[in-house]
Amino acid sequence: MAEAHQAVAFQFTVTPEGIDLQLSHQALSEIYLSGVRSWKKRIIRLKNNVITGVYPASPSSWLFVVIAILATMYTRSDPSMGLIAKIQEHLPVSQSMSSQCQAVVSAVLFSTMLWLLLIFTMRLCLKQLLSYHRWMFESHGKMSNTTKVWVALVRIFSGRKPLLYSYQGSLPNLPVPTIKDTVKRYLESVRPLMDDTKYERTTKLAEEFQGSLGNRLQWYLKLKSLWAANYVSDWWEEYVYLRGRSPIMVNSNYYGMDFLFVTPTPIQAARAGNSIHAFFLYRRKLNKEEIKPWLLRSAVPCCSYQFERMFDTCRIPGELTDVLQHWQDSDYIAVYHRGRYFRLRVYQAGRLLSPREVEFQIQRILDDPSSPSKGESHLGALTAGDRIPWAKARTKFFSTGLNKRSLDCIEKAAFFVTLDDDEQGMMGDDRAASLDSYAKSLLHGKCYDRWFDKSFSVVFYKNGKCGINAEHSWADAPVLAHVWEYALATDSFQLGYNTEGHCKGEVDSSLPKPQKLNWEIPPECEEQISKSLEVAQKLADDIDFHVFSFQEFGKGKVKKCRVSPDAFIQMTLQLAYFREQGNFCLTYEASMTRLFREGRTETVRSCSNESSAFVRAFGGGEAPEVCRRLFRAASEKHQLLYRLAMTGAGIDRHLFCLYVVSKYLGVESPFLKEVLSEPWRLSTSQTAVQQVELFDLVNYPEYISCGGGFGPVADDGYGVSYSLVGENIINFHISCKHSCPQTDAHKFGSQIKKALHDILHLLQRRPTRAQEK
């Protein structure tokens, strides 16, 4: 009752003497402090908008320009060439203002216009400079004089101390490749996958498309590129993610793991206390734009727009398409434990709760003896099943009353937290199997104990391990990895724990208890929950996962062979797949296009003529020197394809957008239909550590994350995520489906290990003198 009383600002009753007000001073204080906090954030946002709006100049530079112009006026020179006098003539001022005052006002107006013109010019120059990408195609360690001058100019025009979004207005738009180049590169990419007859047919379809319909569709894309910030991203988000009607669990969502060898504390509530506090510290930095923009080679900025929807965001189901909904600064998180949902406020009297206080509140939830409401325990399965039934159930059962209020609490939360009763991590006698179980738990859990629609959900296990599951439509994995790295590092190296494993600090014992959410689930809704759970469980049971940490060598030895580590891994995967399947397949490697405004990803087609030639030669027992030559040609081709993708010359997003335009126009293209229907039987992605300064791998080599993974894209294919950690470790996450007899995650993992050793051995073998001649 005490908590219920504190929850309202005031109560009133009608008495014979009149209305009797009973004010709650604590509640009114909370309202006041909440308002102060809200206004502080508005002021910070306004200040940041001003700073970002005038970047690469600074607001203080306006004063410098004004003083400079006024100084020249007193020396009887006119840098405005008569414009100040013209402004003074047309100045709508009262007659009481002196002529000298009018001259000063006119000079200030001229100075402001001159300042804005300078900002526009600097932005335009910076945008043109950032459109130069030849530096990416130069050999590593060899920089041309042109690029050196370019780097110097970029740094001059970039200004100082940029905020997270400072470069947004200066980033170039993603260019639209020519139809001719895209068709040519497409045909080249599919040549190793087709016999002569099929390739000839595909070539004919491509030429017909290029000579007729393609030019018409291209015109619409060019028009869009002139109007929109990015001609791909909005359609990619809409049609690839939000319009998908199958479950997003496994098919779209992905996960990230905890430290591989270290568990900072075995106490579940303590680990949650530090980590949740760290997430809100990151959100505070994000709101203040204090996170540094990502710069390639310490000079070239990448787009930061994906960070905007990291917190306070939820995917809302719809019958035709889902919608991404973003709110402002929720002061609470939604917590799931043993079939119950709680609302946990992380701010008290306008301040962020300390890690020890968050731990205290989490422990209250763990100790809560209440039972789930009728139908509540498996409620989360609605987010794990097909989207249309969830959309209908949401409209019918959760659009009014108690259910709507409780659902709003989950969807509007800063993020979602699951307190899991299982123990996970690399543990026990069979460490390999424990990592596989850990991956499956993070990817889908029990199919009802995650809220897959939230931008991300953090899972805390009983033994202190944790992990993260993310919805994919709002951003790509590197953005989520940024906050995850920050949370892991802050938890262990800044916040820390006391000798007993608890969070540091004191606890305000008067904190109100976390609020348990209540539901009224009718039988019809329970039936739909059961159906969604059945669909999700079938999907989850079909997933075969294998995670392993390869520690026999890493990128250190690979770089000594003068080979790109990423190209080395991709050629390894090609060799491993060919050895297992006996053929080549269409291979997807994710590459970012964040050098452009609102850029997301592009595809690198890693299976090329060069890579297939190397694999056939190596498997056919060709001489080592021949295989080495073919390997280097394949790795160089892969690097070229990767750079083309990063610089806007990829082919898959262009073909995708041409297909979308064709659908809008109601025309059929046999070529585009065939291209978009080709399955990616090998889908790969590298998870790179972005904030290396947060982790001291020299003094604390055990504090490394195992990275993350995702489900298979094709029913008869593999999903492979890998991360090169430090100089000596490569982590792999391999997924496929049990229902496909041709795939086996563990067998493919064995083939990858063998291929890693074989290729390194090939590169390290020294040719004899006769071979050198």
JSON list of N, CA and C in Angstrom, two decimals, residues 80 82-93 102-114:
[
{"chain": "A", "resi": 80, "resn": "SER", "atom": "N", "xyz": [33.07, 44.60, -46.71]},
{"chain": "A", "resi": 80, "resn": "SER", "atom": "CA", "xyz": [31.80, 44.12, -47.27]},
{"chain": "A", "resi": 80, "resn": "SER", "atom": "C", "xyz": [31.55, 44.66, -48.66]},
{"chain": "A", "resi": 82, "resn": "GLY", "atom": "N", "xyz": [30.45, 47.53, -49.58]},
{"chain": "A", "resi": 82, "resn": "GLY", "atom": "CA", "xyz": [29.21, 48.30, -49.63]},
{"chain": "A", "resi": 82, "resn": "GLY", "atom": "C", "xyz": [27.99, 47.56, -49.14]},
{"chain": "A", "resi": 83, "resn": "LEU", "atom": "N", "xyz": [28.09, 46.27, -48.82]},
{"chain": "A", "resi": 83, "resn": "LEU", "atom": "CA", "xyz": [26.93, 45.50, -48.39]},
{"chain": "A", "resi": 83, "resn": "LEU", "atom": "C", "xyz": [26.42, 45.95, -47.03]},
{"chain": "A", "resi": 84, "resn": "ILE", "atom": "N", "xyz": [27.34, 46.34, -46.12]},
{"chain": "A", "resi": 84, "resn": "ILE", "atom": "CA", "xyz": [26.92, 46.80, -44.80]},
{"chain": "A", "resi": 84, "resn": "ILE", "atom": "C", "xyz": [26.06, 48.05, -44.93]},
{"chain": "A", "resi": 85, "resn": "ALA", "atom": "N", "xyz": [26.47, 48.95, -45.81]},
{"chain": "A", "resi": 85, "resn": "ALA", "atom": "CA", "xyz": [25.69, 50.17, -46.03]},
{"chain": "A", "resi": 85, "resn": "ALA", "atom": "C", "xyz": [24.31, 49.84, -46.62]},
{"chain": "A", "resi": 86, "resn": "LYS", "atom": "N", "xyz": [24.26, 48.87, -47.54]},
{"chain": "A", "resi": 86, "resn": "LYS", "atom": "CA", "xyz": [22.98, 48.46, -48.11]},
{"chain": "A", "resi": 86, "resn": "LYS", "atom": "C", "xyz": [22.05, 47.89, -47.04]},
{"chain": "A", "resi": 87, "resn": "ILE", "atom": "N", "xyz": [22.64, 47.07, -46.16]},
{"chain": "A", "resi": 87, "resn": "ILE", "atom": "CA", "xyz": [21.84, 46.49, -45.07]},
{"chain": "A", "resi": 87, "resn": "ILE", "atom": "C", "xyz": [21.32, 47.59, -44.17]},
{"chain": "A", "resi": 88, "resn": "GLN", "atom": "N", "xyz": [22.15, 48.59, -43.90]},
{"chain": "A", "resi": 88, "resn": "GLN", "atom": "CA", "xyz": [21.76, 49.69, -43.01]},
{"chain": "A", "resi": 88, "resn": "GLN", "atom": "C", "xyz": [20.61, 50.50, -43.61]},
{"chain": "A", "resi": 89, "resn": "GLU", "atom": "N", "xyz": [20.60, 50.64, -44.94]},
{"chain": "A", "resi": 89, "resn": "GLU", "atom": "CA", "xyz": [19.55, 51.39, -45.60]},
{"chain": "A", "resi": 89, "resn": "GLU", "atom": "C", "xyz": [18.18, 50.71, -45.44]},
{"chain": "A", "resi": 90, "resn": "HIS", "atom": "N", "xyz": [18.18, 49.40, -45.47]},
{"chain": "A", "resi": 90, "resn": "HIS", "atom": "CA", "xyz": [16.93, 48.64, -45.43]},
{"chain": "A", "resi": 90, "resn": "HIS", "atom": "C", "xyz": [16.66, 48.05, -44.06]},
{"chain": "A", "resi": 91, "resn": "LEU", "atom": "N", "xyz": [17.37, 48.55, -43.05]},
{"chain": "A", "resi": 91, "resn": "LEU", "atom": "CA", "xyz": [17.20, 48.00, -41.70]},
{"chain": "A", "resi": 91, "resn": "LEU", "atom": "C", "xyz": [15.91, 48.55, -41.09]},
{"chain": "A", "resi": 92, "resn": "PRO", "atom": "N", "xyz": [14.96, 47.68, -40.73]},
{"chain": "A", "resi": 92, "resn": "PRO", "atom": "CA", "xyz": [13.69, 48.15, -40.14]},
{"chain": "A", "resi": 92, "resn": "PRO", "atom": "C", "xyz": [13.86, 48.42, -38.65]},
{"chain": "A", "resi": 93, "resn": "VAL", "atom": "N", "xyz": [14.41, 49.60, -38.32]},
{"chain": "A", "resi": 93, "resn": "VAL", "atom": "CA", "xyz": [14.64, 49.95, -36.92]},
{"chain": "A", "resi": 93, "resn": "VAL", "atom": "C", "xyz": [13.90, 51.23, -36.59]},
{"chain": "A", "resi": 102, "resn": "GLN", "atom": "N", "xyz": [23.03, 51.70, -35.69]},
{"chain": "A", "resi": 102, "resn": "GLN", "atom": "CA", "xyz": [22.54, 51.03, -36.89]},
{"chain": "A", "resi": 102, "resn": "GLN", "atom": "C", "xyz": [23.69, 50.41, -37.67]},
{"chain": "A", "resi": 103, "resn": "ALA", "atom": "N", "xyz": [24.81, 51.12, -37.74]},
{"chain": "A", "resi": 103, "resn": "ALA", "atom": "CA", "xyz": [25.98, 50.60, -38.45]},
{"chain": "A", "resi": 103, "resn": "ALA", "atom": "C", "xyz": [26.51, 49.34, -37.78]},
{"chain": "A", "resi": 104, "resn": "VAL", "atom": "N", "xyz": [26.50, 49.34, -36.44]},
{"chain": "A", "resi": 104, "resn": "VAL", "atom": "CA", "xyz": [26.99, 48.16, -35.70]},
{"chain": "A", "resi": 104, "resn": "VAL", "atom": "C", "xyz": [26.05, 46.97, -35.95]},
{"chain": "A", "resi": 105, "resn": "VAL", "atom": "N", "xyz": [24.73, 47.22, -35.89]},
{"chain": "A", "resi": 105, "resn": "VAL", "atom": "CA", "xyz": [23.76, 46.13, -36.13]},
{"chain": "A", "resi": 105, "resn": "VAL", "atom": "C", "xyz": [23.93, 45.59, -37.54]},
{"chain": "A", "resi": 106, "resn": "SER", "atom": "N", "xyz": [24.11, 46.48, -38.50]},
{"chain": "A", "resi": 106, "resn": "SER", "atom": "CA", "xyz": [24.29, 46.05, -39.89]},
{"chain": "A", "resi": 106, "resn": "SER", "atom": "C", "xyz": [25.57, 45.23, -40.04]},
{"chain": "A", "resi": 107, "resn": "ALA", "atom": "N", "xyz": [26.62, 45.64, -39.35]},
{"chain": "A", "resi": 107, "resn": "ALA", "atom": "CA", "xyz": [27.88, 44.90, -39.41]},
{"chain": "A", "resi": 107, "resn": "ALA", "atom": "C", "xyz": [27.73, 43.51, -38.80]},
{"chain": "A", "resi": 108, "resn": "VAL", "atom": "N", "xyz": [26.97, 43.44, -37.71]},
{"chain": "A", "resi": 108, "resn": "VAL", "atom": "CA", "xyz": [26.74, 42.12, -37.07]},
{"chain": "A", "resi": 108, "resn": "VAL", "atom": "C", "xyz": [25.96, 41.22, -38.01]},
{"chain": "A", "resi": 109, "resn": "LEU", "atom": "N", "xyz": [24.92, 41.75, -38.68]},
{"chain": "A", "resi": 109, "resn": "LEU", "atom": "CA", "xyz": [24.14, 40.95, -39.62]},
{"chain": "A", "resi": 109, "resn": "LEU", "atom": "C", "xyz": [25.00, 40.48, -40.78]},
{"chain": "A", "resi": 110, "resn": "PHE", "atom": "N", "xyz": [25.84, 41.39, -41.30]},
{"chain": "A", "resi": 110, "resn": "PHE", "atom": "CA", "xyz": [26.74, 41.00, -42.39]},
{"chain": "A", "resi": 110, "resn": "PHE", "atom": "C", "xyz": [27.72, 39.93, -41.93]},
{"chain": "A", "resi": 111, "resn": "SER", "atom": "N", "xyz": [28.25, 40.11, -40.72]},
{"chain": "A", "resi": 111, "resn": "SER", "atom": "CA", "xyz": [29.20, 39.13, -40.18]},
{"chain": "A", "resi": 111, "resn": "SER", "atom": "C", "xyz": [28.55, 37.76, -40.03]},
{"chain": "A", "resi": 112, "resn": "THR", "atom": "N", "xyz": [27.29, 37.75, -39.59]},
{"chain": "A", "resi": 112, "resn": "THR", "atom": "CA", "xyz": [26.58, 36.48, -39.43]},
{"chain": "A", "resi": 112, "resn": "THR", "atom": "C", "xyz": [26.38, 35.80, -40.78]},
{"chain": "A", "resi": 113, "resn": "MET", "atom": "N", "xyz": [25.98, 36.56, -41.79]},
{"chain": "A", "resi": 113, "resn": "MET", "atom": "CA", "xyz": [25.80, 35.99, -43.12]},
{"chain": "A", "resi": 113, "resn": "MET", "atom": "C", "xyz": [27.13, 35.49, -43.69]},
{"chain": "A", "resi": 114, "resn": "LEU", "atom": "N", "xyz": [28.19, 36.25, -43.47]},
{"chain": "A", "resi": 114, "resn": "LEU", "atom": "CA", "xyz": [29.51, 35.83, -43.93]},
{"chain": "A", "resi": 114, "resn": "LEU", "atom": "C", "xyz": [29.94, 34.55, -43.22]}
]
